[in-house]
Short mmCIF file of C-alpha atoms in Angstrom, two decimals:
data_model
loop_
_atom_site.label_atom_id
_atom_site.label_comp_id
_atom_site.label_asym_id
_atom_site.label_seq_id
_atom_site.Cartn_x
_atom_site.Cartn_y
_atom_site.Cartn_z
CA UNK A 1 182.72 94.51 133.73
CA UNK A 2 182.04 92.28 130.71
CA UNK A 3 179.75 90.12 132.87
CA UNK A 4 177.84 93.22 134.02
CA UNK A 5 177.43 94.43 130.42
CA UNK A 6 176.30 90.99 129.28
CA UNK A 7 173.77 90.80 132.12
CA UNK A 8 172.51 94.30 131.27
CA UNK A 9 172.16 93.34 127.62
CA UNK A 10 170.16 90.26 128.56
CA UNK A 11 167.82 92.36 130.72
CA UNK A 12 167.35 94.91 127.88
CA UNK A 13 166.51 92.09 125.46
CA UNK A 14 164.01 90.58 127.89
CA UNK A 15 162.48 94.01 128.44
CA UNK A 16 162.19 94.50 124.67
CA UNK A 17 160.44 91.16 124.26
CA UNK A 18 158.01 92.11 127.03
CA UNK A 19 157.27 95.45 125.41
CA UNK A 20 156.61 93.77 122.06
CA UNK A 21 154.25 91.30 123.73
CA UNK A 22 152.37 94.14 125.41
CA UNK A 23 152.11 96.05 122.13
CA UNK A 24 150.90 92.94 120.28
CA UNK A 25 148.33 92.27 123.00
CA UNK A 26 147.04 95.84 122.76
CA UNK A 27 146.85 95.56 118.97
CA UNK A 28 144.90 92.31 119.29
CA UNK A 29 142.44 93.94 121.68
CA UNK A 30 142.01 96.96 119.39
CA UNK A 31 141.58 94.72 116.36
CA UNK A 32 138.98 92.68 118.21
CA UNK A 33 137.07 95.83 119.12
CA UNK A 34 137.26 97.06 115.55
CA UNK A 35 135.93 93.78 114.20
CA UNK A 36 133.16 93.77 116.78
CA UNK A 37 132.13 97.23 115.64
CA UNK A 38 132.32 96.36 111.95
CA UNK A 39 130.46 93.05 112.01
CA UNK A 40 126.94 93.04 113.49
CA UNK A 41 126.19 90.40 116.04
CA UNK A 42 123.51 87.79 115.39
CA UNK A 43 121.28 89.61 117.88
CA UNK A 44 121.70 92.90 116.02
CA UNK A 45 121.29 91.28 112.60
CA UNK A 46 118.31 89.06 113.39
CA UNK A 47 116.49 91.13 116.01
CA UNK A 48 113.35 93.11 115.26
CA UNK A 49 113.54 96.72 114.18
CA UNK A 50 111.69 98.44 117.02
CA UNK A 51 109.74 101.51 116.04
CA UNK A 52 108.14 104.50 117.71
CA UNK A 53 105.96 107.00 115.82
CA UNK A 54 104.31 110.22 116.87
CA UNK A 55 102.12 112.61 114.87
CA UNK A 56 102.63 110.91 111.48
CA UNK A 57 100.09 110.95 108.64
CA UNK A 58 101.17 107.73 106.96
CA UNK A 59 99.95 107.78 103.37
CA UNK A 60 99.25 104.34 101.93
CA UNK A 61 98.36 105.69 98.49
CA UNK A 62 97.26 109.13 97.21
CA UNK A 63 93.76 108.71 98.67
CA UNK A 64 94.35 106.68 101.85
CA UNK A 65 95.94 108.13 104.99
CA UNK A 66 96.43 106.57 108.41
CA UNK A 67 96.83 109.26 111.05
CA UNK A 68 99.27 107.70 113.50
CA UNK A 69 98.86 109.70 116.67
CA UNK A 70 101.21 107.36 118.50
CA UNK A 71 102.56 103.89 117.88
CA UNK A 72 104.96 101.47 119.55
CA UNK A 73 105.85 98.26 117.79
CA UNK A 74 108.26 96.69 115.32
CA UNK A 75 108.97 96.21 111.63
CA UNK A 76 108.91 92.47 111.00
CA UNK A 77 110.40 91.06 107.76
CA UNK A 78 108.11 88.86 105.67
CA UNK A 79 111.02 86.77 104.37
CA UNK A 80 113.55 85.13 106.63
CA UNK A 81 117.06 86.49 106.19
CA UNK A 82 115.92 89.65 104.39
CA UNK A 83 115.57 92.91 106.35
CA UNK A 84 112.65 95.34 106.04
CA UNK A 85 113.30 97.47 102.94
CA UNK A 86 111.49 100.78 102.51
CA UNK A 87 111.61 100.35 98.73
CA UNK A 88 109.48 97.19 98.94
CA UNK A 89 106.36 97.48 101.16
CA UNK A 90 105.87 93.72 100.81
CA UNK A 91 109.17 93.08 102.60
CA UNK A 92 107.77 93.79 106.07
CA UNK A 93 104.68 94.34 108.18
CA UNK A 94 104.17 96.61 111.18
CA UNK A 95 103.60 94.77 114.43
CA UNK A 96 101.70 97.14 116.74
CA UNK A 97 102.09 96.67 120.49
CA UNK A 98 100.24 99.83 121.49
CA UNK A 99 98.99 102.89 119.71
CA UNK A 100 96.20 105.04 118.41
CA UNK A 101 95.44 105.45 114.71
CA UNK A 102 92.67 107.54 113.16
CA UNK A 103 91.23 107.52 109.65
CA UNK A 104 88.79 109.85 107.94
CA UNK A 105 85.59 108.50 106.39
CA UNK A 106 87.02 109.55 103.00
CA UNK A 107 90.14 107.41 103.53
CA UNK A 108 88.06 104.43 104.65
CA UNK A 109 85.80 104.85 101.60
CA UNK A 110 88.85 104.89 99.31
CA UNK A 111 90.22 101.80 101.03
CA UNK A 112 86.98 99.92 100.40
CA UNK A 113 86.70 101.03 96.76
CA UNK A 114 90.33 100.76 95.69
CA UNK A 115 91.47 97.68 97.62
CA UNK A 116 88.86 95.68 99.52
CA UNK A 117 86.21 95.51 96.78
CA UNK A 118 88.43 96.20 93.78
CA UNK A 119 88.24 92.82 92.07
CA UNK A 120 86.10 91.20 89.32
CA UNK A 121 82.72 90.11 90.63
CA UNK A 122 82.92 92.15 93.83
CA UNK A 123 79.49 92.16 95.54
CA UNK A 124 79.75 95.84 96.53
CA UNK A 125 81.00 98.95 94.76
CA UNK A 126 80.88 102.74 95.04
CA UNK A 127 81.21 102.74 98.81
CA UNK A 128 80.70 106.03 100.62
CA UNK A 129 81.27 106.25 104.38
CA UNK A 130 80.23 109.15 106.63
CA UNK A 131 79.83 109.92 110.31
CA UNK A 132 76.32 111.19 110.94
CA UNK A 133 74.93 112.05 114.37
CA UNK A 134 77.56 109.97 116.15
CA UNK A 135 76.99 106.88 114.01
CA UNK A 136 78.82 105.37 111.05
CA UNK A 137 76.84 105.47 107.82
CA UNK A 138 77.86 103.36 104.85
CA UNK A 139 76.27 103.66 101.43
CA UNK A 140 77.11 101.18 98.69
CA UNK A 141 75.77 99.77 95.45
CA UNK A 142 74.93 96.07 95.65
CA UNK A 143 75.87 94.12 92.54
CA UNK A 144 72.65 92.46 91.51
CA UNK A 145 70.85 92.06 88.19
CA UNK A 146 69.24 95.35 89.10
CA UNK A 147 71.81 97.28 91.21
CA UNK A 148 70.52 98.51 94.55
CA UNK A 149 71.85 101.50 96.47
CA UNK A 150 71.85 100.45 100.12
CA UNK A 151 72.46 102.43 103.30
CA UNK A 152 73.63 100.91 106.57
CA UNK A 153 73.88 103.06 109.68
CA UNK A 154 75.05 101.81 113.05
CA UNK A 155 77.35 101.77 116.04
CA UNK A 156 81.00 100.69 115.96
CA UNK A 157 82.89 98.72 118.60
CA UNK A 158 85.85 96.36 118.99
CA UNK A 159 85.36 92.61 119.34
CA UNK A 160 87.37 90.46 121.78
CA UNK A 161 89.23 89.10 118.73
CA UNK A 162 90.36 92.59 117.72
CA UNK A 163 88.00 93.23 114.80
CA UNK A 164 85.83 96.28 114.19
CA UNK A 165 82.12 95.55 114.46
CA UNK A 166 79.43 97.62 112.80
CA UNK A 167 76.07 96.83 114.39
CA UNK A 168 73.29 98.27 112.21
CA UNK A 169 70.56 100.39 113.76
CA UNK A 170 69.10 101.23 110.35
CA UNK A 171 69.24 99.36 107.02
CA UNK A 172 67.66 100.63 103.82
CA UNK A 173 67.51 99.47 100.22
CA UNK A 174 66.92 102.71 98.40
CA UNK A 175 64.43 104.45 100.67
CA UNK A 176 62.80 101.26 101.93
CA UNK A 177 63.70 99.86 105.38
CA UNK A 178 65.08 96.31 105.56
CA UNK A 179 64.98 93.96 108.57
CA UNK A 180 68.60 92.78 108.52
CA UNK A 181 71.79 92.45 106.49
CA UNK A 182 70.97 88.96 105.27
CA UNK A 183 67.62 90.17 103.97
CA UNK A 184 69.43 93.01 102.24
CA UNK A 185 72.30 91.01 100.80
CA UNK A 186 70.56 87.72 100.09
CA UNK A 187 72.17 84.35 100.78
CA UNK A 188 74.17 84.27 97.53
CA UNK A 189 75.76 87.66 98.15
CA UNK A 190 76.46 86.79 101.77
CA UNK A 191 78.31 83.66 100.65
CA UNK A 192 80.26 85.69 98.09
CA UNK A 193 81.42 88.10 100.79
CA UNK A 194 82.53 85.19 102.96
CA UNK A 195 84.67 83.81 100.13
CA UNK A 196 86.51 87.12 100.06
CA UNK A 197 86.97 87.36 103.82
CA UNK A 198 90.74 87.32 103.22
CA UNK A 199 90.28 90.97 102.21
CA UNK A 200 89.09 91.80 105.71
CA UNK A 201 85.27 92.04 105.45
CA UNK A 202 82.75 89.49 106.71
CA UNK A 203 79.06 89.34 107.59
CA UNK A 204 77.68 87.42 110.56
CA UNK A 205 73.91 87.62 111.02
CA UNK A 206 73.14 91.34 111.16
CA UNK A 207 76.67 92.56 111.90
CA UNK A 208 79.41 93.66 109.53
CA UNK A 209 82.99 92.94 110.66
CA UNK A 210 86.21 94.60 109.47
CA UNK A 211 89.59 93.02 110.15
CA UNK A 212 92.27 95.78 110.27
CA UNK A 213 95.05 93.22 109.75
CA UNK A 214 93.64 92.25 106.35
CA UNK A 215 92.09 95.48 105.10
CA UNK A 216 95.24 97.43 104.28
CA UNK A 217 97.60 96.87 101.37
CA UNK A 218 101.27 96.36 102.21
CA UNK A 219 102.86 97.14 104.56
CA UNK A 220 100.12 95.56 106.63
CA UNK A 221 99.39 96.22 110.29
CA UNK A 222 99.35 93.38 112.78
CA UNK A 223 97.96 94.12 116.21
CA UNK A 224 94.87 93.80 118.35
CA UNK A 225 92.29 96.57 118.23
CA UNK A 226 90.97 96.94 121.77
CA UNK A 227 88.68 99.93 121.28
CA UNK A 228 87.04 101.93 118.49
CA UNK A 229 85.38 105.31 118.74
CA UNK A 230 83.94 107.96 116.46
CA UNK A 231 85.51 111.34 117.05
CA UNK A 232 83.98 114.19 115.05
CA UNK A 233 85.13 113.31 111.52
CA UNK A 234 87.50 110.50 112.45
CA UNK A 235 87.26 106.76 113.16
CA UNK A 236 89.80 106.11 115.91
CA UNK A 237 91.32 102.67 116.54
CA UNK A 238 93.12 101.92 119.80
CA UNK A 239 95.69 99.11 119.70
CA UNK A 240 96.90 97.19 122.74
CA UNK A 241 96.24 98.91 126.02
CA UNK A 242 96.15 102.32 124.39
CA UNK A 243 98.92 103.60 126.62
CA UNK A 244 101.97 105.30 125.25
CA UNK A 245 104.39 102.49 126.02
CA UNK A 246 108.03 102.66 126.99
CA UNK A 247 110.04 105.15 124.95
CA UNK A 248 112.85 103.95 122.70
CA UNK A 249 114.69 107.18 123.57
CA UNK A 250 115.14 108.72 120.11
CA UNK A 251 118.16 111.04 119.77
CA UNK A 252 116.00 114.14 119.27
CA UNK A 253 113.48 113.42 122.00
CA UNK A 254 111.81 116.85 121.77
CA UNK A 255 110.82 116.44 118.11
CA UNK A 256 107.09 117.10 117.68
CA UNK A 257 106.45 114.56 114.90
CA UNK A 258 108.76 111.72 113.97
CA UNK A 259 109.40 108.06 113.18
CA UNK A 260 112.19 106.29 115.03
CA UNK A 261 113.68 102.87 114.26
CA UNK A 262 116.14 101.03 116.49
CA UNK A 263 117.87 97.64 116.37
CA UNK A 264 117.93 94.84 113.81
CA UNK A 265 118.64 95.41 110.13
CA UNK A 266 116.89 98.11 108.12
CA UNK A 267 117.37 98.90 104.44
CA UNK A 268 116.44 101.91 102.33
CA UNK A 269 117.73 102.61 98.85
CA UNK A 270 121.22 101.11 98.57
CA UNK A 271 121.92 101.47 102.31
CA UNK A 272 121.52 98.89 105.06
CA UNK A 273 121.84 99.80 108.73
CA UNK A 274 123.11 97.08 111.07
CA UNK A 275 121.84 97.79 114.54
CA UNK A 276 119.57 100.47 113.11
CA UNK A 277 119.25 103.88 114.73
CA UNK A 278 117.27 106.11 112.38
CA UNK A 279 115.05 109.03 113.35
CA UNK A 280 113.02 110.72 110.62
CA UNK A 281 111.76 114.10 111.81
CA UNK A 282 109.14 116.43 110.36
CA UNK A 283 110.92 119.48 108.98
CA UNK A 284 107.85 121.62 109.66
CA UNK A 285 106.38 120.79 113.08
CA UNK A 286 103.34 123.07 112.71
CA UNK A 287 101.21 120.18 111.43
CA UNK A 288 101.50 116.34 111.39
CA UNK A 289 104.31 114.77 109.37
CA UNK A 290 102.95 113.68 105.98
CA UNK A 291 105.01 110.62 105.01
CA UNK A 292 104.35 108.71 101.79
CA UNK A 293 106.28 105.43 101.78
CA UNK A 294 106.27 104.99 98.01
CA UNK A 295 107.53 108.59 97.65
CA UNK A 296 110.03 108.53 100.51
CA UNK A 297 113.05 109.00 98.21
CA UNK A 298 111.75 112.41 97.09
CA UNK A 299 111.31 113.41 100.72
CA UNK A 300 114.77 112.08 101.59
CA UNK A 301 116.45 113.97 98.73
CA UNK A 302 114.62 117.17 99.67
CA UNK A 303 115.62 116.82 103.32
CA UNK A 304 118.83 116.99 105.32
CA UNK A 305 120.71 114.23 107.16
CA UNK A 306 123.06 114.21 110.14
CA UNK A 307 125.25 111.32 111.25
CA UNK A 308 125.49 110.95 115.02
CA UNK A 309 128.69 110.11 116.95
CA UNK A 310 127.34 106.56 117.55
CA UNK A 311 126.79 106.19 113.77
CA UNK A 312 123.04 106.68 114.07
CA UNK A 313 121.26 108.86 111.53
CA UNK A 314 118.83 111.75 111.93
CA UNK A 315 116.92 112.87 108.83
CA UNK A 316 114.80 116.02 108.60
CA UNK A 317 112.18 115.59 105.87
CA UNK A 318 109.58 117.94 104.41
CA UNK A 319 106.01 116.75 104.01
CA UNK A 320 105.66 114.81 100.78
CA UNK A 321 103.53 117.57 99.24
CA UNK A 322 106.50 119.93 99.55
CA UNK A 323 108.93 117.37 98.15
CA UNK A 324 107.48 117.44 94.63
CA UNK A 325 104.33 116.43 92.84
CA UNK A 326 103.24 112.79 92.85
CA UNK A 327 104.08 110.82 89.76
#
């Protein structure tokens, strides 16, 4: 009997050891899963933040709006090791794979006056752009000893390099016709424009070229313009093949107007998302979503947020006009 009890005790002890080993193994597995969920992988941390936008009026400053009808691309950090941060437009640029963006003549005029030619000694000032009879008309004051008000009217197209080309069909200095841009500008002014080509404007013979990658202030756009057209009161730029592109499958797929960001690291305010999944949705879908990057905090505070089961975030924002007056 004593031998049987001893044998039984040995078996119970062995069984207890086995159970402890199983429990420890399960704990190790669970701990490993927890650590994997808490610490982003190198792929998640260093990968691009993919983005998809639809029906967004992206305001660069109070006078300049890019009407993003659709866009597929990525937010790319400008400094290695630092994620895109909404609070610092210089921290990233938007890499456009495919999309369609429209601007009004008023926005393009403001861009020229407030950014492109807003520097001491600029050769051109007081730019006014219009669409007249299916052509782009640009009026500007040429900085000479005696300022000249010039008018250039012409057709727009995309170059193989992805620039916007304005080919003049009519050039006037005041009310007098001029043969070509070089005759209008003069060699000295032409050279001055070339020295400022980093701002996105250049002159070659009788054509004026705009480089979308250099025209805008931060965050800049990087992508190839494959087509340009004039559409009523809009200048429309087509990037890439112009097709919609593969969806990133935002959580609220039926949203009319939104911005969606997935993957990589993304920061806004004091928060950083690892393996980002953020969808910002227009609270009022009756018109395009007016988003002002430098005012996003007001829109965020005035909106509502929902955390998803997979730790993603959906934010419903009002247009910036409804979120408070600009400061």
